[in-house]
Short mmCIF file of C-alpha atoms and ligand atoms in Angstrom, two decimals:
data_model
loop_
_atom_site.label_atom_id
_atom_site.label_comp_id
_atom_site.label_asym_id
_atom_site.label_seq_id
_atom_site.Cartn_x
_atom_site.Cartn_y
_atom_site.Cartn_z
CA MET A 214 -8.27 -6.52 -1.47
CA ASN A 215 -8.81 -3.65 -3.89
CA ILE A 216 -6.57 -0.66 -3.29
CA VAL A 217 -6.56 2.72 -5.03
CA LEU A 218 -3.39 4.81 -5.01
CA LEU A 219 -4.27 8.45 -5.29
CA GLY A 220 -1.69 11.19 -5.67
CA SER A 221 -0.63 13.99 -7.93
CA PRO A 222 1.90 13.53 -10.73
CA GLY A 223 5.30 12.95 -9.14
CA SER A 224 3.84 11.77 -5.81
CA GLY A 225 5.57 8.41 -6.14
CA LYS A 226 2.42 6.35 -6.82
CA GLY A 227 4.17 4.19 -9.41
CA THR A 228 7.16 3.35 -7.21
CA GLN A 229 5.01 2.67 -4.16
CA GLY A 230 2.51 0.70 -6.23
CA ALA A 231 5.24 -1.62 -7.52
CA LEU A 232 6.58 -2.23 -4.00
CA LEU A 233 3.09 -2.80 -2.64
CA SER A 234 2.39 -5.22 -5.44
CA SER A 235 5.36 -7.41 -4.55
CA HIS A 236 4.52 -7.17 -0.85
CA THR A 237 0.85 -8.13 -1.22
CA ASP A 238 1.23 -10.32 -4.31
CA LEU A 239 -1.62 -8.39 -5.91
CA PRO A 240 -1.24 -7.12 -9.48
CA ARG A 241 -0.57 -3.39 -9.94
CA ILE A 242 -2.44 -1.95 -12.87
CA SER A 243 -1.48 1.49 -14.14
CA THR A 244 -3.67 3.14 -16.76
CA GLY A 245 -0.71 5.41 -17.59
CA ASP A 246 1.42 2.33 -18.44
CA LEU A 247 -1.43 0.74 -20.42
CA LEU A 248 -1.93 3.96 -22.37
CA ARG A 249 1.80 4.48 -23.04
CA SER A 250 2.02 0.92 -24.34
CA ALA A 251 -1.04 1.48 -26.57
CA VAL A 252 0.56 4.67 -27.92
CA ALA A 253 3.82 2.85 -28.65
CA ARG A 254 1.97 0.06 -30.47
CA GLN A 255 -0.21 2.60 -32.29
CA THR A 256 -3.42 0.75 -31.40
CA PRO A 257 -6.78 2.54 -31.82
CA LEU A 258 -6.71 3.27 -28.07
CA GLY A 259 -3.21 4.71 -28.39
CA GLN A 260 -4.23 6.87 -31.33
CA LYS A 261 -7.13 8.31 -29.33
CA ALA A 262 -5.04 8.88 -26.21
CA ARG A 263 -1.81 10.29 -27.55
CA SER A 264 -2.52 13.99 -28.04
CA PHE A 265 -4.31 14.29 -24.68
CA MET A 266 -1.36 12.69 -22.91
CA ASP A 267 1.22 14.87 -24.64
CA GLN A 268 -0.68 17.99 -23.59
CA GLY A 269 -0.96 16.81 -19.98
CA LEU A 270 -4.74 16.45 -20.27
CA LEU A 271 -6.79 13.50 -19.12
CA VAL A 272 -7.81 11.03 -21.77
CA PRO A 273 -11.61 11.45 -21.96
CA ASP A 274 -13.75 9.37 -19.59
CA ASP A 275 -15.61 7.76 -22.50
CA VAL A 276 -12.33 6.12 -23.52
CA ILE A 277 -11.05 5.34 -20.03
CA VAL A 278 -14.28 3.90 -18.62
CA GLY A 279 -14.14 1.14 -21.25
CA LEU A 280 -10.53 0.42 -20.35
CA ILE A 281 -11.38 0.29 -16.63
CA GLU A 282 -14.27 -2.12 -17.27
CA GLU A 283 -11.99 -4.35 -19.30
CA VAL A 284 -9.26 -4.35 -16.65
CA LEU A 285 -11.60 -5.01 -13.73
CA ALA A 286 -13.41 -7.83 -15.55
CA SER A 287 -10.20 -9.78 -16.15
CA ASP A 288 -9.29 -12.93 -14.20
CA GLU A 289 -5.99 -11.31 -13.26
CA VAL A 290 -7.69 -9.08 -10.69
CA GLU A 291 -9.94 -11.73 -9.14
CA ARG A 292 -8.14 -11.67 -5.77
CA GLY A 293 -7.76 -7.91 -5.82
CA VAL A 294 -5.77 -5.20 -7.50
CA ILE A 295 -3.65 -2.13 -6.86
CA MET A 296 -5.06 0.67 -9.01
CA ASP A 297 -2.35 3.14 -9.94
CA GLY A 298 -3.44 6.24 -11.85
CA PHE A 299 -7.12 5.43 -11.90
CA PRO A 300 -9.77 6.38 -11.09
CA ARG A 301 -8.90 9.98 -11.89
CA THR A 302 -12.38 11.51 -12.08
CA VAL A 303 -15.60 10.99 -10.15
CA ARG A 304 -17.11 9.35 -13.23
CA GLN A 305 -14.23 6.88 -13.33
CA ALA A 306 -14.64 6.21 -9.59
CA GLU A 307 -18.29 5.37 -10.18
CA ALA A 308 -17.26 3.04 -13.02
CA VAL A 309 -14.80 1.29 -10.69
CA ASP A 310 -17.50 0.87 -8.02
CA ARG A 311 -19.90 -0.57 -10.60
CA ALA A 312 -17.34 -2.94 -12.12
CA LEU A 313 -16.26 -4.26 -8.72
CA SER A 314 -19.83 -4.64 -7.44
CA VAL A 315 -20.55 -7.05 -10.30
CA ARG A 316 -18.09 -9.38 -8.56
CA GLY A 317 -19.45 -8.56 -5.10
CA ALA A 318 -16.32 -6.52 -4.36
CA LEU A 319 -15.58 -2.90 -3.53
CA VAL A 320 -12.72 -0.47 -3.12
CA ASP A 321 -11.33 -1.47 0.28
CA HIS A 322 -8.63 1.17 0.75
CA VAL A 323 -7.71 4.45 -0.88
CA LEU A 324 -4.25 5.74 -0.05
CA TYR A 325 -3.75 9.41 -0.80
CA ILE A 326 -0.03 10.08 -1.09
CA ASP A 327 0.35 13.71 -0.12
CA VAL A 328 3.42 15.67 -1.30
CA PRO A 329 3.83 19.48 -1.23
CA GLU A 330 3.86 21.07 -4.68
CA ASP A 331 7.42 22.54 -4.60
CA GLU A 332 8.79 19.05 -3.90
CA LEU A 333 6.67 17.64 -6.76
CA VAL A 334 8.11 20.11 -9.26
CA ARG A 335 11.65 19.31 -8.14
CA ARG A 336 11.09 15.55 -8.55
CA MET A 337 9.48 15.85 -11.95
CA MET A 338 12.25 18.00 -13.34
CA GLY A 339 14.68 15.25 -12.31
CA ARG A 340 12.53 12.54 -13.87
CA ALA A 341 12.11 14.47 -17.12
CA ASN A 342 15.88 14.45 -17.55
CA LYS A 343 16.17 10.74 -16.73
CA GLU A 344 13.22 9.09 -18.47
CA GLY A 345 12.50 11.48 -21.33
CA ARG A 346 8.74 10.97 -21.12
CA SER A 347 7.07 13.08 -23.80
CA ASP A 348 4.66 14.58 -21.22
CA ASP A 349 7.42 15.69 -18.83
CA THR A 350 7.92 19.06 -20.56
CA PRO A 351 7.41 22.12 -18.30
CA ASP A 352 4.12 23.07 -20.01
CA ALA A 353 2.63 19.58 -19.90
CA MET A 354 3.76 19.20 -16.29
CA ARG A 355 2.04 22.43 -15.25
CA GLU A 356 -1.07 21.24 -17.03
CA ARG A 357 -0.98 17.84 -15.29
CA PHE A 358 -0.88 19.56 -11.87
CA ARG A 359 -3.76 21.83 -12.82
CA VAL A 360 -5.77 18.86 -14.08
CA PHE A 361 -4.99 16.89 -10.91
CA TRP A 362 -6.35 19.62 -8.63
CA LYS A 363 -9.37 20.28 -10.77
CA GLN A 364 -10.47 16.79 -11.87
CA THR A 365 -8.82 14.25 -9.57
CA ALA A 366 -8.58 15.96 -6.18
CA PRO A 367 -12.41 15.80 -5.76
CA LEU A 368 -11.89 12.05 -5.29
CA ILE A 369 -10.26 12.82 -1.93
CA ALA A 370 -13.65 13.98 -0.63
CA TYR A 371 -15.49 11.23 -2.55
CA TYR A 372 -13.59 8.47 -0.75
CA ARG A 373 -13.38 10.34 2.56
CA ASP A 374 -17.18 10.42 2.63
CA LYS A 375 -17.22 6.66 2.06
CA LYS A 376 -14.70 6.26 4.92
CA ARG A 377 -12.18 4.57 2.63
CA LEU A 378 -9.50 7.27 2.57
CA THR A 379 -6.18 7.24 4.39
CA GLU A 380 -3.73 10.09 3.89
CA VAL A 381 -0.07 9.14 3.85
CA SER A 382 2.76 11.65 3.75
CA GLY A 383 4.80 11.11 0.59
CA LEU A 384 7.84 12.92 1.95
CA GLY A 385 11.01 11.07 2.92
CA GLY A 386 12.70 7.94 1.61
CA ILE A 387 10.99 5.26 -0.47
CA GLU A 388 11.17 2.72 2.37
CA ALA A 389 9.79 5.11 4.98
CA ILE A 390 6.81 5.87 2.75
CA GLN A 391 6.26 2.17 2.07
CA LYS A 392 6.16 1.51 5.83
CA ARG A 393 3.51 4.20 6.26
CA ILE A 394 1.46 2.64 3.48
CA LEU A 395 1.69 -0.85 4.94
CA SER A 396 0.68 0.34 8.38
CA ALA A 397 -2.24 2.30 6.89
CA LEU A 398 -3.46 -0.94 5.28
CA GLU A 399 -3.40 -2.75 8.62
CA GLN A 400 -5.83 -0.27 10.22
P1 LIG B 172 1.36 10.83 -13.77
O1 LIG B 172 0.72 10.34 -12.51
O2 LIG B 172 2.81 11.18 -13.55
O3 LIG B 172 0.61 11.93 -14.46
P2 LIG B 172 0.44 8.52 -15.35
O4 LIG B 172 1.32 7.52 -15.98
O5 LIG B 172 -0.49 8.06 -14.29
O6 LIG B 172 1.43 9.65 -14.82
O7 LIG B 172 -0.45 9.26 -16.49
C1 LIG B 172 0.13 9.84 -17.62
C2 LIG B 172 -0.97 10.41 -18.53
O8 LIG B 172 -1.80 9.34 -19.01
C3 LIG B 172 -1.95 11.39 -17.88
O9 LIG B 172 -1.47 12.72 -17.88
C4 LIG B 172 -3.19 11.22 -18.75
O10 LIG B 172 -3.06 11.91 -19.97
C5 LIG B 172 -3.17 9.74 -19.08
N1 LIG B 172 -3.96 8.93 -18.11
C6 LIG B 172 -3.47 7.95 -17.30
N2 LIG B 172 -4.45 7.42 -16.56
C7 LIG B 172 -5.59 8.07 -16.89
C8 LIG B 172 -6.95 8.00 -16.45
N3 LIG B 172 -7.34 7.13 -15.51
N4 LIG B 172 -7.84 8.85 -17.00
C9 LIG B 172 -7.48 9.73 -17.95
N5 LIG B 172 -6.22 9.86 -18.40
C10 LIG B 172 -5.28 9.04 -17.89
#
């Protein structure tokens, strides 16, 4: 089963993705984690990605599409995958569809974790203090929200049209949200 987790920065995608991964025994792949690791190791990918990430901008599709193709061609995702943080643009979504179709697979479920913006800001301010991520500054955070609504939110309609989308409220405790996600996957 191939699952996409869609949600704005601070929606809890990462936390829910990790829980879902242990529940389903499917690997969770986060492009954000892959990129942060590439930045830390100063690989060519990391060098290309760093300044975009620090400004809260998306890393260009030309870079990410290659990464997506690599990830979805690996043996690790043969039985399925939980995609956390990608696709983030329509072009990336098309790349995911293409890469999966090579293996006769498709995106089975898209879970849109919906959280009101004032709650998102509150959560991210808390996380900035705790984790010290270099893109959790107020300016970069504002930019990441803007980018989400402009470049990623169109995927809500993209997957709704394909009848793959389920909206899940991301308000409440971690366990309550996880329950909603699991019951959405049973439909
Ligand atoms: P968040 O959801 O909190 O923004 P992520 O870890 O998913 O955190 O992403 C952090 C940053 O990494 C993004 O702001 C962006 O610069 C970059 N990034 C991650 N995934 C992608 C992607 N699929 N396409 C383009 N940029 C990405």
